[in-house]
PDB file of C-alpha atoms in Angstrom:
ATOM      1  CA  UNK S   1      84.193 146.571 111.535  1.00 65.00           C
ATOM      2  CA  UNK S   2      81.729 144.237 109.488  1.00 75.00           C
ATOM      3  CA  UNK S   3      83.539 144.945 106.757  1.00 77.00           C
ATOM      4  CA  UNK S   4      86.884 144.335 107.755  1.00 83.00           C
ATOM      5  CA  UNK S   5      86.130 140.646 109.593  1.00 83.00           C
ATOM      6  CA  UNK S   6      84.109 140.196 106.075  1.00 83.00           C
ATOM      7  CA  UNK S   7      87.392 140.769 104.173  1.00 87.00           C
ATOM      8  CA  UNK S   8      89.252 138.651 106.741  1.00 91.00           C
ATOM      9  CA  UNK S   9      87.061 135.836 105.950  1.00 89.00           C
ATOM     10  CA  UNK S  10      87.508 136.077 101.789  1.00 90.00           C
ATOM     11  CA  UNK S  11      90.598 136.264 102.211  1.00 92.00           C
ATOM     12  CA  UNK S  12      91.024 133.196 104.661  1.00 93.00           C
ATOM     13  CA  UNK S  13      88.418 130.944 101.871  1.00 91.00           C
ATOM     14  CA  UNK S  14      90.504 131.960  99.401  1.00 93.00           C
ATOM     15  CA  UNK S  15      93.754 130.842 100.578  1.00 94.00           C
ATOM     16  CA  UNK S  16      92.480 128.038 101.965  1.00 94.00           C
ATOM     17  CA  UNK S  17      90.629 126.680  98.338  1.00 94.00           C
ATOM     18  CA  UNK S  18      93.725 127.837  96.211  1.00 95.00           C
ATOM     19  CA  UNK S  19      96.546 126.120  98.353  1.00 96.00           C
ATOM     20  CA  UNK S  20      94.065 123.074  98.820  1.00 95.00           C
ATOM     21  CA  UNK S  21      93.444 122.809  95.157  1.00 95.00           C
ATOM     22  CA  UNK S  22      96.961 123.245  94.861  1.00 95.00           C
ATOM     23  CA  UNK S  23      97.211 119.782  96.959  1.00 94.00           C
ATOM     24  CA  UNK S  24      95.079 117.875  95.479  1.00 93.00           C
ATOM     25  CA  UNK S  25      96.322 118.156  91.584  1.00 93.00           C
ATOM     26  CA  UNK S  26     100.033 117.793  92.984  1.00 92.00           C
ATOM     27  CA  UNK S  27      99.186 114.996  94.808  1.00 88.00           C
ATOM     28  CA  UNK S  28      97.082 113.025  91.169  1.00 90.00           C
ATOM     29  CA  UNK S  29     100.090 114.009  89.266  1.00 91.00           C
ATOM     30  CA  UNK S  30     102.752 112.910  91.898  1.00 88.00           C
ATOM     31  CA  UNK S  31     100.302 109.631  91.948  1.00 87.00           C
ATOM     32  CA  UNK S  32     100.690 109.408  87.869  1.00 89.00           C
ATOM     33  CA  UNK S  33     104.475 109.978  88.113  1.00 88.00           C
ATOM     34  CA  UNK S  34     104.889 106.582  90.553  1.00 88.00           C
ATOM     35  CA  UNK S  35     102.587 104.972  87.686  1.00 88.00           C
ATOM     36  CA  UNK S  36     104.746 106.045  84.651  1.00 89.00           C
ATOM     37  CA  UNK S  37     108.068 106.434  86.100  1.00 89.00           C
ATOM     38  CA  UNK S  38     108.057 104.759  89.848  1.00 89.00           C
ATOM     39  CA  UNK S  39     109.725 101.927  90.786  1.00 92.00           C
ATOM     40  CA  UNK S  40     108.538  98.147  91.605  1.00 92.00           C
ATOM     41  CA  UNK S  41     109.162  96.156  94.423  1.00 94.00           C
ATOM     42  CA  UNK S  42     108.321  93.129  97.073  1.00 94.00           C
ATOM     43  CA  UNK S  43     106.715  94.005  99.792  1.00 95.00           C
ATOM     44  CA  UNK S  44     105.185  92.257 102.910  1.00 95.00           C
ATOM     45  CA  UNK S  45     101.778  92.929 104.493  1.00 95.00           C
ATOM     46  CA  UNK S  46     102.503  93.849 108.030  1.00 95.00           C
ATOM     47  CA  UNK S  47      99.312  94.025 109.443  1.00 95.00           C
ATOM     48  CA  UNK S  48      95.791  95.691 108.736  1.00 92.00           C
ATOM     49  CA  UNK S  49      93.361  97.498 110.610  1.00 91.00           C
ATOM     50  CA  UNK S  50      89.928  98.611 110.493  1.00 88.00           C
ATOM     51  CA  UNK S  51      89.344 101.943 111.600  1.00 85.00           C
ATOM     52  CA  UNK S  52      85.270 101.987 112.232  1.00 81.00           C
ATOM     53  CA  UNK S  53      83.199 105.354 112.759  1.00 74.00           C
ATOM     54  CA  UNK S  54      79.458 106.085 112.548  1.00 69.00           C
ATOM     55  CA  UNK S  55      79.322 107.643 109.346  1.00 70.00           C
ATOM     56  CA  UNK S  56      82.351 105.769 107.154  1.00 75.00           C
ATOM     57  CA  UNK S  57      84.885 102.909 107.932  1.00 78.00           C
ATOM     58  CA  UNK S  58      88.410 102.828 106.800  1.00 84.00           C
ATOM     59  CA  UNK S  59      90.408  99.567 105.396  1.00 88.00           C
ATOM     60  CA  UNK S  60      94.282 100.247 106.530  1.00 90.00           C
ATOM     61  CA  UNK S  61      97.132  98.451 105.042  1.00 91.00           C
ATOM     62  CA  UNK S  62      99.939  98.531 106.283  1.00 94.00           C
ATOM     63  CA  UNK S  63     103.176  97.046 104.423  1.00 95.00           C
ATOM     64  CA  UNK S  64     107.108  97.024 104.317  1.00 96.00           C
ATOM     65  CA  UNK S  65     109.404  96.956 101.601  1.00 95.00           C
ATOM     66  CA  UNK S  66     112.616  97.506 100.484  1.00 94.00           C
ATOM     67  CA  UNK S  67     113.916 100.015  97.668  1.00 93.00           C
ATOM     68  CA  UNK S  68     116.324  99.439  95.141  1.00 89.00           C
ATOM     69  CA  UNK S  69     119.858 100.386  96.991  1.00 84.00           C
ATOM     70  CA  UNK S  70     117.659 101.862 100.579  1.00 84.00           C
ATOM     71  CA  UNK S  71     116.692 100.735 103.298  1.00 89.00           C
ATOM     72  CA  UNK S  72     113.479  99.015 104.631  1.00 93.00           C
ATOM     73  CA  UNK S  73     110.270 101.021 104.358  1.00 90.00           C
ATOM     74  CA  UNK S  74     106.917 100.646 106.080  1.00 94.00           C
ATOM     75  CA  UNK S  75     103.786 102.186 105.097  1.00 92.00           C
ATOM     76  CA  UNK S  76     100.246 102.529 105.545  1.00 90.00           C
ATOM     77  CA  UNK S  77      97.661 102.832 103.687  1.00 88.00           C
ATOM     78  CA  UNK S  78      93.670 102.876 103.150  1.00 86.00           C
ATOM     79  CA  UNK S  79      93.019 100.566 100.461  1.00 86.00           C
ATOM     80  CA  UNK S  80      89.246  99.104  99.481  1.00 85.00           C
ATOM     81  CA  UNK S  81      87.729  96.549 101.520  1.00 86.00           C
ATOM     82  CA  UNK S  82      87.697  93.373  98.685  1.00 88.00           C
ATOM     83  CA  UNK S  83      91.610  93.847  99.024  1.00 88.00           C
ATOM     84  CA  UNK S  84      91.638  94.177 102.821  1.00 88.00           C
ATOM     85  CA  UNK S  85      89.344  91.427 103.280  1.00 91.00           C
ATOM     86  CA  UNK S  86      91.576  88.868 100.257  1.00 91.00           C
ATOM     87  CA  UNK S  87      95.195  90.049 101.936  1.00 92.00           C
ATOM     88  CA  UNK S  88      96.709  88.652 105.426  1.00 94.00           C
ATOM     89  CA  UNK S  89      99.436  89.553 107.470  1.00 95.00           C
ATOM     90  CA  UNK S  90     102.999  87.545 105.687  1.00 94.00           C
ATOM     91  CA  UNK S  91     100.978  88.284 102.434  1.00 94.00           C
ATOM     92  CA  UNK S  92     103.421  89.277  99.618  1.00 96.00           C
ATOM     93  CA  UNK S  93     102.385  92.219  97.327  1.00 94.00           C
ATOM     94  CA  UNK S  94     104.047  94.175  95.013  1.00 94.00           C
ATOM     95  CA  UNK S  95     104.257  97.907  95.739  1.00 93.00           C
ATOM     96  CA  UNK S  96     105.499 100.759  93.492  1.00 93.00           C
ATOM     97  CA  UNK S  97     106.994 103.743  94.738  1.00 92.00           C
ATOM     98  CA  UNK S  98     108.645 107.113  93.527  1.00 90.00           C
ATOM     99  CA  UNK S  99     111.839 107.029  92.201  1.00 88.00           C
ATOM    100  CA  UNK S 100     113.329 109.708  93.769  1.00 86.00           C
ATOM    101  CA  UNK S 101     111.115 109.377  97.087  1.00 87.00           C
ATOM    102  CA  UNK S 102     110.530 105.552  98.180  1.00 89.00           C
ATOM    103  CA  UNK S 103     108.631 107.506 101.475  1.00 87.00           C
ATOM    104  CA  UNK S 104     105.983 108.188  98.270  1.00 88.00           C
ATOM    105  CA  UNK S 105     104.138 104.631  97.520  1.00 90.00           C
ATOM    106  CA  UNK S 106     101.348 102.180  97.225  1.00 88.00           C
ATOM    107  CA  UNK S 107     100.582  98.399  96.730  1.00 88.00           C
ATOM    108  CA  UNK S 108     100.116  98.018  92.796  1.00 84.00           C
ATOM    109  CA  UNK S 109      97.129  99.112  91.578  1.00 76.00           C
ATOM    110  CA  UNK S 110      95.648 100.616  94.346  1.00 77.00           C
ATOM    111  CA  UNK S 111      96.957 103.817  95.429  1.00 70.00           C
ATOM    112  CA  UNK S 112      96.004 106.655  92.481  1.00 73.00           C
ATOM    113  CA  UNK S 113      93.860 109.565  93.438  1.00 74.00           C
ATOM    114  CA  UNK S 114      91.359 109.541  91.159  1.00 79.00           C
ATOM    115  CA  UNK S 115      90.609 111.765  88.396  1.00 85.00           C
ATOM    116  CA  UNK S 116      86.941 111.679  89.609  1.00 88.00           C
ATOM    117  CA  UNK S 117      87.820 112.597  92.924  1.00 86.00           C
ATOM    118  CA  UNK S 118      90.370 115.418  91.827  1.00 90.00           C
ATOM    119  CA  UNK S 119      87.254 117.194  89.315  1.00 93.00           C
ATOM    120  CA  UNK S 120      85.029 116.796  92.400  1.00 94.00           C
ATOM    121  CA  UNK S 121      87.535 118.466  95.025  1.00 92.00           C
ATOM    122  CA  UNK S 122      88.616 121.046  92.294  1.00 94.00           C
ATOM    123  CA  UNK S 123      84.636 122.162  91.679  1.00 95.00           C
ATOM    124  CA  UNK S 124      84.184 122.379  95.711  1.00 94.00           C
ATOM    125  CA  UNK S 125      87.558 124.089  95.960  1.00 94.00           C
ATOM    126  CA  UNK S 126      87.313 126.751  93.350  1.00 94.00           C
ATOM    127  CA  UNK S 127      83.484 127.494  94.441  1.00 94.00           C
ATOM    128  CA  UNK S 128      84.954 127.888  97.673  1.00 92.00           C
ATOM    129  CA  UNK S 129      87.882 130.652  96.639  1.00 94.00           C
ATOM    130  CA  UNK S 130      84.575 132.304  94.271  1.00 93.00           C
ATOM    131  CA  UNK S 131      82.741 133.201  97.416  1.00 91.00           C
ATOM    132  CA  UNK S 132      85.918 134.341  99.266  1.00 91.00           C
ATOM    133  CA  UNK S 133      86.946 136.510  96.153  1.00 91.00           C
ATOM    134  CA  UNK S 134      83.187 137.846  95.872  1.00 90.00           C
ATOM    135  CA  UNK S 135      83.513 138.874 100.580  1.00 86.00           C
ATOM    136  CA  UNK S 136      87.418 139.944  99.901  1.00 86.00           C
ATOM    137  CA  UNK S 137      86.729 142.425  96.769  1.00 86.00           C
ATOM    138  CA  UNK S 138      82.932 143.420  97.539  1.00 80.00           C
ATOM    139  CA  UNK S 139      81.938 146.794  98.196  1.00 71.00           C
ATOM    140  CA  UNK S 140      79.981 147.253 101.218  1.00 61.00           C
ATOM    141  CA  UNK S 141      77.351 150.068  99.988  1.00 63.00           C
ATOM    142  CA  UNK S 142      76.932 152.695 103.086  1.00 65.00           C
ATOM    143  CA  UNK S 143      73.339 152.306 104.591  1.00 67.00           C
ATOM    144  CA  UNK S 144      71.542 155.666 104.281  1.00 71.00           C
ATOM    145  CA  UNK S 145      69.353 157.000 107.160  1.00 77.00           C
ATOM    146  CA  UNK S 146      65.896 156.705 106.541  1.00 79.00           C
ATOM    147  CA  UNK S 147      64.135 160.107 105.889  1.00 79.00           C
ATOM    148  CA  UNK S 148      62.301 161.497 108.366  1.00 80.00           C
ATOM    149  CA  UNK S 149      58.601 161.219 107.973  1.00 83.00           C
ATOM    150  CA  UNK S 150      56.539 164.346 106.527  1.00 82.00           C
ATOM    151  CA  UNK S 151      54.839 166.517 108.505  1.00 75.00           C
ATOM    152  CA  UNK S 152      51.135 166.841 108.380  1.00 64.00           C
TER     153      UNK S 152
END
């Protein structure tokens, strides 16, 4: 029974670290395509928020614009806190999007995943399938009874 909820568990790290490393490299090099090939446009700073907890804070943007030939878009966004605190509500920005998916975008120059972040998610991630390959393929040695002890 050990062995079976053991194999259960491999095998639910390591689809979870390959379809989450999976994520996070489509997502930098969906990012990179908006840089290269994504559209520019206007857009207006809606509003912002500041989403507070005890360990981390968040700086929310959250915009509208327009694509070439669609309709009006709004977005949000965490962005860092010099640009929350510099930007107000009216505020014009430019914002680039995908070309084929407007729903896809950020203000300029502040929306990339990092390359940082993507090494540091892709080291966690494939440690993470590693120790559910090593529980999913292990062989689970048979304990032996322990000898009985000699007579006198």
């Amino acid at each position: 029974m050990a062995l079976f909820a053991a194999r259960i568990l491999g095998a639910t790290f390591v689809v979870l670290g390959v379809s989450m490393l999976v994520l996070t490299w489509g997502s930098y090099r969906r990012d990179l395509g908006i840089l290269r090939e994504g559209l520019h446009a206007e857009g207006t700073v809606v509003k912002k928020e500041f989403l507070a907890a005890s360990d981390d804070s968040d700086f929310v943007l959250v915009y509208a614009f327009t694509p070439q030939g669609g309709e009006r878009q709004e977005h949000r966004r965490n962005i860092s806190k010099e640009l929350w605190k510099r930007l107000r509500p009216g505020d014009r920005i430019q914002v680039q999007y995908g070309r084929t998916d407007p729903r896809r975008s950020f203000p300029e120059g502040h929306g990339v995943t990092s390359l940082g972040l993507a090494l540091f998610l892709s080291v966690v991630l494939v440690f993470l399938t590693l120790i559910g390959g090593v529980a999913l393929l292990g062989r689970a040695a048979p304990v032996a009874p322990e000898p009985p002890p000699p007579s006198s």
